Coordinates of N, CA and C in Angstrom, one line a residue:
X20 N -11.7 -22.1 4.5 CA -11.7 -21.4 5.7 C -11.2 -19.9 5.5
X21 N -11.8 -19.0 6.2 CA -11.5 -17.6 6.2 C -10.1 -17.3 6.8
X22 N -9.4 -16.4 6.2 CA -8.1 -16.0 6.8 C -8.3 -14.9 7.9
X23 N -9.6 -14.5 8.2 CA -9.8 -13.5 9.2 C -9.3 -13.9 10.5
X24 N -9.6 -15.1 11.1 CA -9.1 -15.3 12.4 C -7.5 -15.3 12.5
X25 N -6.9 -15.8 11.5 CA -5.4 -15.7 11.5 C -4.9 -14.3 11.5
X26 N -5.5 -13.5 10.6 CA -5.1 -12.1 10.5 C -5.4 -11.3 11.8
X27 N -6.6 -11.6 12.4 CA -7.0 -11.0 13.6 C -6.0 -11.3 14.7
X28 N -5.6 -12.5 14.9 CA -4.6 -12.9 15.9 C -3.3 -12.2 15.7
X29 N -2.8 -12.2 14.4 CA -1.6 -11.5 14.1 C -1.6 -10.0 14.4
X30 N -2.7 -9.4 14.1 CA -2.8 -7.9 14.4 C -2.9 -7.7 15.9
X31 N -3.6 -8.5 16.6 CA -3.7 -8.4 18.1 C -2.3 -8.5 18.7
X32 N -1.6 -9.5 18.2 CA -0.2 -9.7 18.7 C 0.7 -8.5 18.4
X33 N 0.6 -8.0 17.2 CA 1.4 -6.9 16.8 C 1.1 -5.6 17.5
X34 N -0.1 -5.4 17.9 CA -0.5 -4.2 18.7 C -0.4 -4.5 20.2
X35 N 0.0 -5.7 20.6 CA 0.1 -6.0 22.0 C -1.2 -6.0 22.8
X36 N -2.2 -6.3 22.1 CA -3.6 -6.3 22.8 C -4.0 -7.8 23.0
X37 N -4.7 -8.0 24.1 CA -5.3 -9.3 24.3 C -6.7 -9.3 23.6
X38 N -7.2 -10.4 23.4 CA -8.5 -10.5 22.8 C -9.6 -9.8 23.7
X39 N -9.5 -10.0 25.0 CA -10.5 -9.4 25.9 C -10.4 -7.9 25.9
X40 N -9.1 -7.3 25.8 CA -8.9 -5.9 25.8 C -9.5 -5.3 24.5
X41 N -9.2 -6.0 23.4 CA -9.7 -5.5 22.1 C -11.3 -5.6 22.1
X42 N -11.8 -6.6 22.6 CA -13.3 -6.7 22.7 C -13.9 -5.5 23.4
X43 N -13.3 -5.2 24.6 CA -13.8 -4.0 25.4 C -13.7 -2.7 24.6
X44 N -12.5 -2.5 23.9 CA -12.3 -1.3 23.1 C -13.3 -1.2 21.9
X45 N -13.7 -2.4 21.4 CA -14.7 -2.4 20.3 C -16.1 -2.3 20.8
X46 N -16.3 -2.5 22.1 CA -17.7 -2.5 22.6 C -18.4 -3.8 22.4
X47 N -17.6 -4.9 22.4 CA -18.1 -6.2 22.1 C -18.0 -7.1 23.4
X48 N -18.8 -8.1 23.5 CA -18.6 -9.1 24.6 C -17.4 -9.9 24.3
X49 N -16.7 -10.3 25.4 CA -15.5 -11.1 25.2 C -15.8 -12.5 24.6
X50 N -16.9 -13.1 24.9 CA -17.3 -14.4 24.4 C -17.5 -14.3 22.9
X51 N -18.2 -13.2 22.5 CA -18.5 -13.0 21.0 C -17.2 -12.8 20.3
X52 N -16.3 -12.0 20.9 CA -15.0 -11.7 20.2 C -14.2 -13.0 20.1
X53 N -14.3 -13.8 21.2 CA -13.5 -15.1 21.2 C -13.9 -16.0 20.0
X54 N -15.2 -15.9 19.6 CA -15.7 -16.7 18.5 C -15.0 -16.2 17.2
X55 N -14.8 -14.9 17.1 CA -14.1 -14.3 15.9 C -12.6 -14.8 15.9
X56 N -12.0 -14.8 17.0 CA -10.6 -15.2 17.1 C -10.5 -16.7 16.8
X57 N -11.4 -17.5 17.2 CA -11.4 -18.9 17.0 C -11.8 -19.3 15.6
X58 N -12.5 -18.4 14.9 CA -13.0 -18.7 13.6 C -14.3 -19.4 13.5
X59 N -15.0 -19.5 14.6 CA -16.3 -20.1 14.6 C -17.5 -19.2 14.2
X60 N -17.2 -17.9 14.2 CA -18.1 -16.9 13.7 C -17.4 -15.8 13.0
X61 N -18.1 -15.1 12.1 CA -17.5 -14.0 11.4 C -18.3 -12.7 11.7
X62 N -17.6 -11.6 11.9 CA -18.3 -10.4 12.2 C -19.1 -9.8 11.1
X63 N -20.1 -9.0 11.4 CA -20.8 -8.3 10.3 C -20.0 -7.0 9.9
X64 N -20.4 -6.3 9.0 CA -19.6 -5.2 8.5 C -19.3 -4.1 9.5
X65 N -20.4 -3.8 10.3 CA -20.2 -2.8 11.4 C -19.2 -3.2 12.4
X66 N -19.2 -4.5 12.8 CA -18.3 -5.0 13.8 C -16.9 -5.1 13.2
X67 N -16.8 -5.5 12.0 CA -15.5 -5.6 11.3 C -14.9 -4.2 11.3
X68 N -15.7 -3.2 11.0 CA -15.1 -1.8 10.9 C -14.7 -1.3 12.3
X69 N -15.4 -1.7 13.3 CA -15.0 -1.3 14.7 C -13.7 -2.0 15.1
X70 N -13.6 -3.2 14.7 CA -12.3 -4.0 15.0 C -11.1 -3.3 14.3
X71 N -11.4 -3.0 13.0 CA -10.3 -2.4 12.2 C -9.9 -1.0 12.8
X72 N -10.8 -0.3 13.3 CA -10.5 1.0 13.9 C -9.6 0.9 15.1
X73 N -10.0 -0.1 16.0 CA -9.3 -0.3 17.2 C -7.9 -0.8 16.9
X74 N -7.7 -1.7 15.9 CA -6.4 -2.3 15.6 C -5.6 -1.4 14.6
X75 N -6.2 -0.2 14.2 CA -5.6 0.7 13.3 C -5.1 0.0 12.0
X76 N -6.0 -0.6 11.4 CA -5.7 -1.3 10.1 C -7.0 -1.1 9.2
X77 N -6.9 -1.7 8.1 CA -8.0 -1.6 7.2 C -8.8 -2.9 7.3
X78 N -10.1 -2.9 6.9 CA -10.9 -4.1 6.9 C -10.3 -5.1 5.9
X79 N -9.7 -4.6 4.8 CA -9.0 -5.5 3.8 C -7.9 -6.3 4.5
X80 N -7.1 -5.6 5.4 CA -6.1 -6.3 6.1 C -6.6 -7.4 7.0
X81 N -7.7 -7.1 7.6 CA -8.4 -8.1 8.5 C -8.9 -9.3 7.7
X82 N -9.4 -9.0 6.5 CA -10.0 -10.1 5.7 C -8.9 -10.8 4.8
X83 N -7.7 -10.2 4.8 CA -6.7 -10.9 4.0 C -6.6 -10.4 2.6
X84 N -7.2 -9.2 2.3 CA -7.2 -8.7 0.9 C -6.1 -7.6 0.9
X85 N -4.9 -8.0 1.1 CA -3.8 -7.1 1.2 C -3.1 -6.9 -0.2
X86 N -3.4 -7.7 -1.2 CA -2.7 -7.6 -2.5 C -3.0 -6.2 -3.1
X87 N -4.3 -5.8 -3.1 CA -4.7 -4.6 -3.7 C -3.9 -3.4 -3.0
X88 N -3.9 -3.4 -1.7 CA -3.2 -2.3 -1.0 C -1.7 -2.2 -1.3
X89 N -1.0 -3.4 -1.3 CA 0.4 -3.4 -1.5 C 0.7 -3.0 -3.0
X90 N -0.2 -3.4 -3.9 CA 0.1 -3.1 -5.3 C -0.1 -1.6 -5.5
X91 N -1.1 -1.0 -4.9 CA -1.3 0.5 -5.0 C -0.1 1.2 -4.4
X92 N 0.3 0.8 -3.3 CA 1.4 1.4 -2.6 C 2.7 1.3 -3.4
X93 N 3.0 0.1 -3.9 CA 4.2 -0.1 -4.7 C 4.2 0.7 -5.9
X94 N 3.0 0.8 -6.6 CA 3.0 1.5 -7.9 C 3.2 3.0 -7.6
X95 N 2.6 3.5 -6.5 CA 2.7 5.0 -6.2 C 4.2 5.3 -5.9
X96 N 4.8 4.4 -5.1 CA 6.2 4.6 -4.7 C 7.1 4.5 -6.0
X97 N 6.8 3.6 -6.8 CA 7.6 3.4 -8.0 C 7.5 4.6 -8.9
X98 N 6.3 5.1 -9.1 CA 6.1 6.3 -10.0 C 6.8 7.5 -9.4
X99 N 6.7 7.6 -8.1 CA 7.4 8.8 -7.4 C 8.9 8.7 -7.6
X100 N 9.4 7.6 -7.4 CA 10.9 7.4 -7.5 C 11.3 7.6 -9.0
X101 N 10.5 7.2 -9.9 CA 10.9 7.4 -11.3 C 10.9 8.9 -11.6
X102 N 9.9 9.6 -11.1 CA 9.9 11.1 -11.3 C 11.1 11.7 -10.7
X103 N 11.5 11.3 -9.5 CA 12.6 11.9 -8.8 C 14.0 11.6 -9.5
X104 N 14.1 10.6 -10.3 CA 15.3 10.3 -11.0 C 15.6 11.4 -12.0
X105 N 14.6 12.2 -12.4 CA 14.8 13.3 -13.4 C 15.1 14.6 -12.7
X106 N 15.1 14.6 -11.4 CA 15.4 15.9 -10.7 C 16.9 16.3 -11.0
X107 N 17.1 17.6 -11.0 CA 18.4 18.1 -11.1 C 19.0 18.2 -9.7
X108 N 20.2 18.5 -9.5 CA 20.9 18.5 -8.2 C 20.1 19.4 -7.2
X109 N 19.7 20.6 -7.6 CA 19.0 21.5 -6.7 C 17.6 20.9 -6.2
X110 N 16.9 20.3 -7.2 CA 15.6 19.7 -6.8 C 15.8 18.5 -5.9
X111 N 16.9 17.7 -6.1 CA 17.1 16.6 -5.2 C 17.5 17.1 -3.8
X112 N 18.2 18.2 -3.7 CA 18.5 18.8 -2.4 C 17.3 19.3 -1.7
X113 N 16.4 20.0 -2.4 CA 15.1 20.4 -1.9 C 14.3 19.3 -1.4
X114 N 14.2 18.2 -2.2 CA 13.4 17.1 -1.8 C 14.0 16.4 -0.6
X115 N 15.3 16.3 -0.5 CA 15.9 15.7 0.7 C 15.7 16.6 1.9
X116 N 15.8 17.9 1.8 CA 15.5 18.8 2.9 C 14.1 18.6 3.4
X117 N 13.2 18.6 2.5 CA 11.8 18.4 2.8 C 11.5 17.1 3.6
X118 N 12.1 16.0 3.1 CA 11.9 14.7 3.7 C 12.5 14.7 5.1
X119 N 13.7 15.3 5.2 CA 14.4 15.4 6.6 C 13.5 16.2 7.5
X120 N 12.9 17.3 7.1 CA 12.0 18.1 7.9 C 10.8 17.3 8.4
X121 N 10.2 16.5 7.5 CA 9.1 15.7 7.9 C 9.6 14.7 9.0
X122 N 10.7 14.0 8.7 CA 11.2 13.0 9.7 C 11.5 13.6 11.0
X123 N 12.1 14.8 11.0 CA 12.4 15.5 12.3 C 11.1 15.8 13.1
X124 N 10.0 16.2 12.4 CA 8.8 16.5 13.1 C 8.1 15.3 13.7
X125 N 8.5 14.1 13.2 CA 7.9 12.9 13.8 C 8.7 12.3 14.9
X126 N 9.8 12.9 15.2 CA 10.7 12.4 16.3 C 10.7 13.3 17.5
X127 N 11.0 12.9 18.6 CA 11.1 13.8 19.8 C 12.2 14.9 19.5
X128 N 11.8 16.1 19.9 CA 12.7 17.2 19.7 C 14.1 17.1 20.3
X129 N 14.2 16.4 21.4 CA 15.5 16.3 22.1 C 16.5 15.6 21.3
X130 N 16.2 14.8 20.4 CA 17.1 14.1 19.5 C 17.9 15.1 18.7
X131 N 17.3 16.2 18.3 CA 17.9 17.1 17.4 C 18.5 18.4 18.0
X132 N 18.4 18.4 19.4 CA 19.1 19.5 20.1 C 20.6 19.3 20.0
X133 N 21.3 20.4 19.8 CA 22.7 20.3 19.7 C 23.3 20.0 21.1
X134 N 24.2 19.1 21.2 CA 24.8 18.7 22.4 C 25.8 19.8 22.8
X135 N 25.8 20.2 24.1 CA 26.8 21.2 24.5 C 28.2 20.6 24.4
X136 N 29.1 21.5 23.9 CA 30.5 21.0 23.8 C 31.1 20.9 25.2
X137 N 31.7 19.8 25.5 CA 32.3 19.7 26.8 C 33.8 20.2 26.8
X138 N 34.2 20.6 27.9 CA 35.6 21.1 28.0 C 35.7 22.6 28.0
X139 N 36.3 23.1 26.9 CA 36.5 24.6 26.8 C 35.2 25.3 26.6
X140 N 35.2 26.6 27.1 CA 34.1 27.5 26.9 C 34.4 28.5 25.9

């Protein structure tokens, strides 16, 4: 049996989408989509791609082919960390500042505004 229905259900739940809402977003009929969720039918490549776009995942994740993705990610992260171990103190500080800048740009600006001091002026 395919792992597609199980993965589809898990992704729907993680995105907070109902099957009928996802079907509408994919441009599919609810009954047809229900067959995919139940595992009685499997989508063609075009439909699989549409579902993946709506769920913001890869077709591999839907099909259960996650080993390749996680291996690539882990090896990239491992190589990057290995390279960073050879940084001198200045390079580490620059890398840290760069990462902090990226993280700040992803968060609401209000978090980083300085709070006014209470009490004395």
